[in-house]
Coordinates of C-alpha atoms and ligand atoms in Angstrom, one line a residue:
M1 CA 23.6 16.4 15.3
T2 CA 22.1 14.4 12.4
E3 CA 19.7 11.7 13.5
P4 CA 20.6 8.1 12.7
F5 CA 19.0 6.4 9.8
L6 CA 15.5 5.0 10.7
W7 CA 14.4 2.5 8.2
W8 CA 10.7 3.3 8.0
R9 CA 11.2 7.0 8.0
D10 CA 14.2 7.4 5.8
G11 CA 14.0 4.2 3.9
I12 CA 11.9 3.0 0.9
I13 CA 9.2 0.3 1.4
Y14 CA 8.5 -2.0 -1.5
Q15 CA 5.2 -3.8 -1.7
I16 CA 5.2 -7.4 -3.0
Y17 CA 2.1 -9.1 -4.0
P18 CA 3.5 -12.6 -3.2
R19 CA 1.4 -14.6 -5.6
S20 CA 2.7 -12.6 -8.5
F21 CA 6.3 -12.1 -7.7
A22 CA 8.4 -15.2 -8.3
D23 CA 7.3 -18.8 -8.5
T24 CA 9.8 -21.6 -7.6
D25 CA 7.6 -24.7 -7.6
S26 CA 5.9 -24.2 -10.9
D27 CA 2.4 -24.1 -9.5
G28 CA 1.8 -20.7 -11.2
L29 CA 1.7 -18.8 -7.9
G30 CA 4.6 -16.9 -6.5
D31 CA 6.0 -18.1 -3.2
I32 CA 8.3 -17.2 -0.4
P33 CA 11.4 -19.0 -1.7
G34 CA 10.8 -17.0 -4.9
I35 CA 11.0 -13.8 -2.8
T36 CA 14.1 -15.0 -1.0
A37 CA 15.7 -15.8 -4.4
R38 CA 15.1 -12.2 -5.5
L39 CA 16.4 -10.4 -2.4
D40 CA 19.6 -9.6 -4.2
Y41 CA 17.6 -7.8 -6.9
L42 CA 15.8 -5.8 -4.2
A43 CA 19.0 -5.0 -2.4
D44 CA 20.6 -3.8 -5.6
L45 CA 17.5 -1.7 -6.3
G46 CA 18.1 -0.2 -2.9
V47 CA 14.9 -0.8 -1.0
D48 CA 15.0 -0.9 2.8
A49 CA 11.9 -3.0 3.5
I50 CA 9.4 -5.2 1.8
W51 CA 5.7 -5.3 2.7
L52 CA 4.2 -8.6 1.7
S53 CA 0.5 -8.8 1.0
P54 CA -1.0 -11.7 3.0
I55 CA 0.9 -15.1 3.0
Y56 CA -1.4 -16.9 5.4
P57 CA -3.6 -19.9 4.6
S58 CA -6.6 -18.6 2.7
P59 CA -9.4 -20.0 0.6
D60 CA -8.6 -17.0 -1.7
V61 CA -12.1 -15.6 -2.0
D62 CA -10.3 -12.2 -1.7
F63 CA -6.8 -13.5 -2.7
G64 CA -5.3 -13.8 0.8
Y65 CA -7.3 -11.0 2.4
D66 CA -9.6 -13.8 3.8
V67 CA -7.3 -15.5 6.3
S68 CA -8.1 -19.0 7.7
D69 CA -5.1 -19.2 10.0
Y70 CA -3.1 -16.2 11.3
T71 CA -0.1 -18.0 12.5
A72 CA 0.8 -20.2 9.6
I73 CA 2.0 -19.8 6.0
D74 CA -0.2 -20.9 3.1
P75 CA 1.5 -24.1 1.9
R76 CA 1.3 -22.8 -1.7
F77 CA 3.6 -20.0 -0.5
G78 CA 5.9 -22.2 1.5
S79 CA 6.4 -23.1 5.1
L80 CA 7.2 -21.2 8.3
D81 CA 10.8 -22.4 7.9
D82 CA 10.8 -20.7 4.4
F83 CA 9.5 -17.6 6.1
D84 CA 12.2 -17.6 8.8
R85 CA 14.9 -18.1 6.1
M86 CA 13.5 -15.2 4.1
V87 CA 13.6 -13.0 7.2
Q88 CA 17.1 -14.0 8.0
E89 CA 18.3 -13.5 4.4
A90 CA 16.5 -10.2 4.1
H91 CA 18.0 -8.9 7.4
Q92 CA 21.5 -9.9 6.2
R93 CA 20.9 -7.5 3.3
G94 CA 19.5 -4.7 5.5
I95 CA 16.0 -5.3 4.3
R96 CA 13.1 -5.3 6.8
I97 CA 10.0 -7.4 6.6
V98 CA 6.5 -5.9 6.9
L99 CA 3.6 -8.2 7.1
D100 CA 0.0 -7.5 6.1
L101 CA -2.4 -8.1 9.1
V102 CA -6.0 -8.6 8.0
L103 CA -7.8 -8.4 11.4
N104 CA -11.1 -6.8 10.6
H105 CA -12.4 -10.1 9.3
T106 CA -11.4 -13.7 9.0
S107 CA -12.2 -16.2 6.3
D108 CA -15.5 -18.1 6.9
Q109 CA -13.2 -21.1 6.9
H110 CA -11.2 -19.9 9.9
P111 CA -11.8 -22.3 12.8
W112 CA -13.0 -19.4 14.9
F113 CA -15.8 -18.7 12.5
K114 CA -16.6 -22.4 12.0
A115 CA -17.0 -22.7 15.7
S116 CA -18.9 -19.4 16.0
R117 CA -21.4 -20.5 13.3
S118 CA -21.9 -24.0 14.7
S119 CA -24.4 -23.0 17.4
R120 CA -25.7 -19.9 19.2
D121 CA -24.1 -21.1 22.5
N122 CA -20.7 -22.0 21.2
P123 CA -18.0 -20.1 23.1
Y124 CA -16.8 -18.5 19.9
R125 CA -20.3 -17.2 19.0
D126 CA -19.5 -13.8 20.3
W127 CA -16.3 -13.5 18.3
Y128 CA -18.3 -12.3 15.3
L129 CA -21.2 -9.9 14.9
W130 CA -24.3 -12.2 15.1
V131 CA -27.7 -10.5 15.4
A132 CA -31.2 -12.0 15.3
P133 CA -33.5 -10.8 12.5
K134 CA -35.8 -7.9 13.2
P135 CA -39.3 -8.7 14.1
G136 CA -40.8 -9.8 10.8
G137 CA -37.5 -11.2 9.6
G138 CA -35.6 -8.1 8.4
R139 CA -31.8 -7.5 8.5
P140 CA -30.5 -5.9 11.7
N141 CA -29.8 -2.5 10.1
N142 CA -29.0 -0.9 6.8
W143 CA -25.2 -1.5 6.7
Q144 CA -23.8 -2.4 3.3
S145 CA -20.8 -4.4 2.1
I146 CA -18.3 -2.5 0.0
F147 CA -18.1 -5.5 -2.3
G148 CA -21.8 -5.0 -3.1
G149 CA -25.2 -5.7 -1.5
P150 CA -26.2 -5.7 2.2
G151 CA -23.5 -6.4 4.8
W152 CA -25.7 -8.9 6.6
E153 CA -25.8 -12.6 5.7
F154 CA -28.5 -14.8 7.1
D155 CA -27.3 -18.2 8.5
P156 CA -30.3 -20.6 8.3
E157 CA -28.6 -23.1 10.6
T158 CA -28.7 -20.8 13.6
G159 CA -31.3 -18.4 12.5
E160 CA -29.2 -15.2 12.8
Y161 CA -27.4 -12.7 10.6
Y162 CA -23.6 -12.1 10.7
F163 CA -22.0 -8.9 9.4
H164 CA -19.3 -8.7 6.6
M165 CA -17.9 -5.4 5.3
F166 CA -16.3 -7.3 2.4
A167 CA -17.4 -10.6 0.8
K168 CA -19.8 -12.8 2.7
E169 CA -17.0 -15.3 3.1
Q170 CA -15.1 -12.6 5.1
P171 CA -17.1 -12.3 8.4
D172 CA -16.2 -9.3 10.6
L173 CA -14.7 -10.1 14.0
N174 CA -16.4 -8.7 17.1
W175 CA -13.8 -6.3 18.4
R176 CA -15.8 -5.5 21.5
N177 CA -15.1 -9.0 22.7
P178 CA -11.8 -8.8 24.8
A179 CA -11.0 -12.4 23.9
V180 CA -10.8 -11.3 20.2
R181 CA -8.4 -8.4 21.1
Q182 CA -6.2 -10.8 23.1
A183 CA -6.1 -13.3 20.3
V184 CA -5.1 -10.6 17.9
L185 CA -2.3 -9.4 20.2
D186 CA -1.1 -13.0 20.4
V187 CA -0.9 -13.1 16.6
V188 CA 1.2 -9.9 16.6
R189 CA 3.5 -11.4 19.2
F190 CA 3.9 -14.5 17.2
W191 CA 5.1 -12.6 14.1
L192 CA 7.3 -10.3 16.2
D193 CA 8.9 -13.4 17.6
H194 CA 9.6 -14.6 14.0
G195 CA 11.6 -11.4 13.4
T196 CA 8.9 -9.3 11.6
D197 CA 9.8 -5.7 11.6
G198 CA 6.5 -4.1 10.9
F199 CA 2.8 -4.5 10.0
R200 CA 0.5 -3.1 7.5
L201 CA -3.0 -3.1 9.1
D202 CA -5.7 -3.8 6.6
V203 CA -8.8 -1.5 7.0
F204 CA -8.0 -1.0 10.7
N205 CA -10.5 1.7 11.2
V206 CA -13.3 -0.7 10.5
Y207 CA -12.5 -3.0 13.4
F208 CA -15.0 -1.5 15.8
K209 CA -18.7 -1.0 15.0
H210 CA -21.2 1.0 17.1
A211 CA -22.4 -1.0 20.0
D212 CA -26.1 -0.4 19.2
L213 CA -25.7 -1.2 15.5
L214 CA -27.6 1.9 14.5
D215 CA -28.6 2.6 10.9
N216 CA -26.2 4.8 8.9
P217 CA -27.7 8.0 7.7
F218 CA -28.3 8.6 4.0
A219 CA -25.7 10.2 1.6
I220 CA -25.7 11.0 -2.1
G221 CA -23.8 8.3 -4.0
L222 CA -23.8 5.8 -6.8
R223 CA -23.7 2.4 -5.2
G224 CA -25.4 1.2 -2.0
F225 CA -22.3 1.5 0.1
D226 CA -21.7 5.1 -1.1
R227 CA -25.3 6.1 -0.4
Q228 CA -24.6 6.2 3.4
R229 CA -22.6 8.2 5.8
H230 CA -20.6 5.6 7.6
I231 CA -20.8 7.0 11.1
Y232 CA -21.7 3.8 12.8
D233 CA -19.8 1.1 11.0
I234 CA -16.4 2.8 10.6
D235 CA -14.1 5.1 12.7
Q236 CA -15.5 4.3 16.2
P237 CA -13.7 5.9 19.2
E238 CA -12.8 2.5 20.7
M239 CA -10.1 2.2 18.1
M240 CA -7.9 4.7 19.9
P241 CA -7.3 2.7 23.1
F242 CA -6.7 -0.4 21.1
L243 CA -4.1 1.3 18.9
A244 CA -2.3 2.5 22.1
E245 CA -2.2 -1.0 23.4
L246 CA -0.9 -2.3 20.1
R247 CA 1.7 0.5 19.9
S248 CA 3.1 -0.3 23.3
L249 CA 3.4 -3.9 22.3
L250 CA 5.4 -2.9 19.2
D251 CA 7.4 -0.4 21.1
S252 CA 8.6 -3.2 23.4
C253 CA 10.8 -4.3 20.6
P254 CA 13.3 -1.9 18.9
E255 CA 12.4 -0.1 15.6
R256 CA 9.1 -1.8 14.9
Y257 CA 6.6 -0.1 12.7
M258 CA 3.0 -0.2 11.8
V259 CA 1.2 1.6 9.0
G260 CA -2.6 1.5 8.7
E261 CA -4.8 1.3 5.7
T262 CA -7.3 4.0 6.4
F263 CA -10.6 2.9 4.9
T264 CA -12.4 5.9 3.4
G265 CA -12.1 9.4 4.7
G266 CA -9.0 10.8 2.9
Y267 CA -5.9 12.0 4.4
Q268 CA -7.7 14.0 7.1
N269 CA -8.9 10.7 8.5
A270 CA -5.4 9.1 8.3
V271 CA -4.0 12.0 10.4
R272 CA -6.3 11.2 13.3
Y273 CA -4.8 7.8 13.7
T274 CA -1.1 8.8 13.5
G275 CA 0.9 9.6 16.6
A276 CA 3.2 8.5 19.4
D277 CA 0.4 6.3 21.0
R278 CA -1.2 5.4 17.7
L279 CA 0.1 4.2 14.4
H280 CA 3.5 5.3 13.1
A281 CA 1.7 6.1 9.8
A282 CA -1.6 5.7 8.1
F283 CA -1.7 5.7 4.3
N284 CA -2.5 8.8 2.3
F285 CA -3.8 7.6 -1.0
S286 CA -4.3 11.1 -2.5
F287 CA -1.6 10.6 -5.2
T288 CA -3.4 7.5 -6.5
Q289 CA -6.3 9.8 -7.4
A290 CA -4.3 12.9 -8.6
R291 CA -4.3 14.0 -12.2
W292 CA -0.9 14.6 -13.9
N293 CA -0.8 18.2 -12.8
P294 CA 2.0 19.7 -10.7
A295 CA -0.2 22.2 -8.9
K296 CA -2.5 19.4 -7.8
F297 CA 0.4 17.3 -6.5
L298 CA 1.8 20.3 -4.7
R299 CA -1.6 21.0 -3.1
E300 CA -1.8 17.4 -1.9
I301 CA 1.8 17.5 -0.5
Q302 CA 1.2 20.7 1.4
S303 CA -2.2 19.8 2.8
W304 CA -0.8 16.5 4.0
D305 CA 2.2 18.0 5.6
R306 CA 0.2 20.7 7.3
A307 CA -2.4 18.2 8.6
L308 CA 0.3 15.9 10.0
G309 CA 2.2 18.6 11.8
K310 CA 5.8 18.4 12.8
D311 CA 5.6 15.3 14.9
N312 CA 4.2 12.9 12.3
W313 CA 5.8 11.6 9.2
P314 CA 4.1 11.6 5.8
N315 CA 4.0 8.7 3.3
Y316 CA 3.4 8.6 -0.4
V317 CA 1.8 5.9 -2.6
L318 CA 1.3 5.9 -6.3
S319 CA 0.2 2.3 -6.9
N320 CA -0.9 -0.7 -4.9
H321 CA -2.7 -4.0 -5.3
D322 CA -6.2 -2.4 -5.3
L323 CA -5.7 0.4 -7.9
P324 CA -4.7 0.8 -11.5
R325 CA -0.9 1.2 -11.6
A326 CA 0.6 4.7 -12.0
A327 CA 2.1 3.7 -15.3
T328 CA -1.4 2.8 -16.6
R329 CA -2.8 6.1 -15.4
F330 CA 0.1 8.4 -16.4
A331 CA 1.9 6.8 -19.3
K332 CA -0.7 5.4 -21.6
D333 CA 1.4 6.0 -24.7
G334 CA 4.1 3.6 -23.4
N335 CA 6.6 6.4 -22.9
D336 CA 8.5 6.0 -19.7
E337 CA 9.7 9.6 -19.4
R338 CA 6.8 10.6 -17.3
L339 CA 7.4 7.6 -15.0
K340 CA 10.9 9.0 -14.3
V341 CA 9.3 12.2 -13.3
A342 CA 6.9 10.3 -11.0
A343 CA 9.9 8.3 -9.6
V344 CA 11.7 11.5 -8.7
L345 CA 8.7 12.9 -7.1
M346 CA 8.1 9.8 -5.0
L347 CA 11.7 9.5 -3.9
T348 CA 12.5 13.1 -3.2
L349 CA 9.6 14.2 -1.1
R350 CA 9.6 14.5 2.7
G351 CA 7.9 11.2 3.5
T352 CA 8.2 7.4 3.2
P353 CA 7.8 6.2 -0.4
F354 CA 5.9 3.0 -0.9
L355 CA 6.8 1.4 -4.3
Y356 CA 4.7 -1.4 -5.7
Y357 CA 6.4 -4.3 -7.4
G358 CA 7.1 -3.7 -11.0
E359 CA 6.7 0.1 -10.6
E360 CA 10.5 0.3 -11.2
I361 CA 10.2 -1.2 -14.6
G362 CA 7.0 0.7 -15.5
M363 CA 4.7 -2.4 -15.5
R364 CA 1.2 -1.6 -16.9
D365 CA -2.1 -3.2 -15.9
I366 CA -3.2 -6.2 -17.9
S367 CA -6.7 -6.1 -19.4
L368 CA -8.9 -9.1 -19.0
R369 CA -12.1 -10.4 -20.6
R370 CA -15.1 -10.7 -18.4
D371 CA -14.6 -14.5 -18.1
Q372 CA -11.0 -14.0 -16.9
I373 CA -11.9 -11.7 -14.0
L374 CA -11.1 -13.2 -10.6
D375 CA -11.7 -10.3 -8.3
P376 CA -15.1 -10.5 -6.5
P377 CA -16.0 -6.8 -6.9
G378 CA -14.9 -7.0 -10.6
K379 CA -17.2 -9.9 -11.1
R380 CA -20.1 -8.2 -9.5
Y381 CA -19.8 -4.7 -11.0
W382 CA -18.5 -5.5 -14.5
P383 CA -18.4 -3.5 -16.9
F384 CA -18.7 -0.5 -14.6
F385 CA -15.8 -1.7 -12.5
K386 CA -13.6 -4.4 -13.9
G387 CA -11.9 -5.4 -10.6
R388 CA -8.4 -5.2 -9.3
D389 CA -6.8 -8.1 -11.2
G390 CA -5.3 -5.7 -13.7
C391 CA -2.6 -4.4 -11.4
R392 CA -1.8 -7.9 -9.9
S393 CA -0.2 -9.6 -13.0
P394 CA 3.0 -11.5 -12.7
M395 CA 6.3 -9.7 -12.3
Q396 CA 8.1 -9.3 -15.6
W397 CA 11.6 -10.7 -15.0
D398 CA 12.9 -11.6 -18.4
P399 CA 11.9 -12.1 -22.0
G400 CA 11.6 -15.9 -21.6
P401 CA 8.3 -17.9 -21.2
N402 CA 5.9 -16.3 -18.7
A403 CA 8.4 -13.5 -18.2
G404 CA 10.5 -15.8 -16.0
F405 CA 7.8 -15.7 -13.4
T406 CA 6.9 -19.4 -13.5
T407 CA 7.5 -22.5 -15.5
G408 CA 3.9 -23.5 -14.9
Q409 CA 0.6 -21.8 -15.8
P410 CA 0.6 -18.3 -14.2
W411 CA -2.5 -17.7 -12.1
L412 CA -3.1 -14.4 -14.0
P413 CA -1.9 -13.7 -17.5
V414 CA 1.5 -12.0 -17.9
H415 CA 1.3 -8.6 -19.6
P416 CA 1.7 -9.1 -23.3
G417 CA 4.3 -6.4 -23.5
Y418 CA 6.7 -8.4 -21.3
P419 CA 9.1 -9.5 -24.0
S420 CA 10.4 -6.0 -24.2
R421 CA 9.5 -4.7 -20.8
N422 CA 11.2 -6.8 -18.2
V423 CA 14.0 -6.6 -15.6
A424 CA 16.6 -8.3 -17.6
N425 CA 16.3 -6.0 -20.6
Q426 CA 16.2 -2.9 -18.4
Q427 CA 19.2 -4.0 -16.5
K428 CA 21.2 -3.9 -19.8
D429 CA 19.8 -0.6 -20.9
P430 CA 21.6 2.4 -19.3
G431 CA 18.6 4.7 -20.2
S432 CA 16.0 2.3 -18.7
L433 CA 13.5 3.3 -16.0
L434 CA 15.0 0.6 -13.8
N435 CA 18.5 2.0 -14.0
F436 CA 17.1 5.4 -13.4
Y437 CA 15.4 4.2 -10.2
R438 CA 18.7 2.6 -9.1
A439 CA 20.7 5.8 -9.7
L440 CA 18.0 7.9 -8.0
I441 CA 17.9 5.6 -5.0
R442 CA 21.7 5.7 -4.7
L443 CA 21.6 9.5 -4.7
R444 CA 18.8 9.5 -2.1
R445 CA 20.7 7.2 0.2
S446 CA 23.8 9.3 0.1
H447 CA 22.1 12.7 0.7
S448 CA 20.2 13.1 3.9
A449 CA 18.7 16.3 2.5
L450 CA 16.5 14.0 0.4
T451 CA 15.2 12.2 3.4
R452 CA 15.3 14.3 6.5
G453 CA 15.6 17.7 4.8
D454 CA 13.1 20.6 4.8
F455 CA 10.8 20.9 1.9
R456 CA 10.5 24.3 0.3
P457 CA 8.5 24.6 -2.9
L458 CA 9.6 27.3 -5.4
P459 CA 6.9 29.5 -6.9
M460 CA 6.3 28.4 -10.5
G461 CA 3.4 30.6 -11.5
S462 CA 1.5 28.8 -14.3
A463 CA 4.4 26.8 -15.6
P464 CA 3.6 23.0 -15.7
V465 CA 6.6 22.4 -13.4
L466 CA 7.0 21.4 -9.8
A467 CA 10.2 22.5 -8.2
Y468 CA 11.4 22.4 -4.7
V469 CA 14.5 22.5 -2.5
R470 CA 15.2 19.9 0.1
S471 CA 17.9 20.9 2.6
V472 CA 19.7 20.0 5.8
P473 CA 22.5 22.2 7.2
G474 CA 25.3 22.0 4.7
Q475 CA 23.4 20.4 1.9
S476 CA 20.7 21.4 -0.5
I477 CA 19.1 19.6 -3.4
L478 CA 16.9 21.3 -5.9
V479 CA 14.4 19.1 -7.6
A480 CA 12.7 20.2 -10.8
L481 CA 10.0 18.2 -12.5
N482 CA 8.5 19.1 -15.9
F483 CA 5.0 17.7 -16.1
S484 CA 4.6 18.7 -19.8
A485 CA 5.9 17.3 -23.1
Q486 CA 7.4 20.7 -24.0
A487 CA 10.6 22.3 -22.8
Q488 CA 10.1 24.7 -19.9
T489 CA 12.3 27.5 -18.7
I490 CA 11.7 28.4 -15.1
H491 CA 13.1 31.2 -13.0
I492 CA 14.9 30.1 -9.9
D493 CA 16.9 33.3 -9.4
K494 CA 17.0 33.3 -5.6
E495 CA 18.2 29.7 -5.6
A496 CA 20.4 30.0 -8.6
N497 CA 22.3 32.9 -7.2
R498 CA 24.4 30.3 -5.5
P499 CA 27.3 29.7 -7.8
D500 CA 27.9 26.1 -7.2
W501 CA 24.7 24.2 -8.2
E502 CA 25.7 21.2 -10.1
M503 CA 23.6 18.6 -12.0
Y504 CA 23.4 15.5 -9.9
L505 CA 20.9 13.5 -12.0
S506 CA 18.7 14.1 -15.0
S507 CA 16.1 11.8 -16.6
R508 CA 17.4 13.1 -19.9
Q509 CA 20.9 11.8 -19.9
D510 CA 21.5 13.0 -23.5
S511 CA 20.5 16.6 -22.9
P512 CA 20.1 17.5 -19.3
A513 CA 18.5 20.7 -18.1
S514 CA 20.7 23.8 -18.3
L515 CA 21.1 26.5 -15.7
Q516 CA 22.0 30.0 -16.8
A517 CA 21.5 33.3 -15.2
G518 CA 18.9 32.2 -12.8
C519 CA 16.9 30.2 -15.4
L520 CA 16.6 26.5 -15.5
T521 CA 15.6 25.1 -18.9
L522 CA 14.1 21.6 -18.6
G523 CA 13.6 19.3 -21.5
P524 CA 10.2 17.7 -22.3
D525 CA 9.1 15.4 -19.4
E526 CA 12.4 16.0 -17.7
A527 CA 13.1 15.4 -14.0
C528 CA 16.4 16.6 -12.6
L529 CA 18.2 17.0 -9.3
L530 CA 20.8 19.7 -8.7
G531 CA 23.0 19.6 -5.7
N532 CA 24.7 22.3 -3.7
R533 CA 27.2 21.8 -0.9
M534 CA 27.3 24.9 1.1
Ligands
NOJ601 C1 -8.1 -3.8 1.8 C2 -7.1 -4.6 0.9 O1 -6.1 -3.8 0.4 C3 -8.0 -5.2 -0.2 O2 -7.2 -5.9 -1.2 C4 -9.0 -6.2 0.4 O3 -9.9 -6.6 -0.5 C5 -9.8 -5.5 1.6 N1 -9.0 -4.7 2.4 C6 -10.4 -6.6 2.4 O4 -9.5 -7.2 3.2

């Protein structure tokens, strides 16, 4: 019997960076009514859930990842009523809502931290990691902030240091304090009560630190943070019982989901945190680092599958708000053909695809001058690292002023290529990337082989092609992806012996791949799907 559709396993999750999606009040920042107004677009695209980067009140030192109130909506994004309306409207269209929970740290403007910092004997003091200077005045240990410099900030008022893994305005919570864990569970309950379907847990594996705050050992690396093995400030065993508790809270409501952002450690680390009493999923970011090489992609897919085993479900990410977009990495020449190949890969693998807003129209990163950079690590490390603003530019809706994103002054520049690259233009063009995504998603929704099916790679020798078959009883789909700009002929004899393969979709509408006598000839940068009903 086929299993019923399960949104987070069989569906597509679309990440929205709210401040860049759609602005309805002309303040230059996207907002929740803007998202609600675009739900028809998302339903038409065919996504099953949207993950919203943080929408809580925040002083924006880290653009929402420094939360000053966990149970409210930042007034610049709207109100709780706007949120409830968005949830309702999304649900009516079969779209689930995933919220970003940033629980490792708060903003230094959060009332908990303000109270905590006010005096050593304040009841909230122990909600954060406060430590007295070492004899002689030194920092408590050698831990570093990933945003640069030591992780300890001295507070002259109370004469102690507090720890921050990110900016100094993002103090880390003390997760060993049961009151903190209770407060966090209350936050989760609050959003579940508001109809939230799932959560993305920001850097969850940093929550707990070693109780004795021991020095991390030395490692070879470029920056201070990379010159340590993070055995005492990340991945502490206390995380597991907490995840079990959180999971049982989620499981008390039907079909809720949580995906964790595993901070450092690669997919092997993500696997440790996935399971029936842990997270439903933890991100594997290996595609965001992969070169445009089919053998490398295949290796990543197989290692990830093997590591997860049969009980856990993979996920795939090409782009997000922290990294250069896939289009910037893979299609520098402005040609979208490769992006169609990437789209087919993402949407036909065994695993949940996470799409990043604008990926469906091939948005590229913007480039900024030094004085335009807003992102804290970009400011600190320029020109070695120019920050993460590039991938966060406003959504390109139409060729009008500011790409239809706002009638005000956009908080980040719109990509200068927007007059031609935008949703409205691509909707009109049958050969556009957007229309290709729509067709591909429709195909995926109507063929369970593409979601639940087995994954069987076909041997390609040294051909720059990735080909595989996805199948469920009674249905097979052969996916072939040409990673090169030259035509490629591949042998698929065993598969091709079936007489009734038919072309379901090709990225080269004009001259789709041809199949003859066990050979499939793919055009340059072609991605195609052949179907076979047995
Ligand atoms: C990971 C988020 O993805 C990133 O944007 C943020 O800066 C850090 N966590 C800190 O919350």
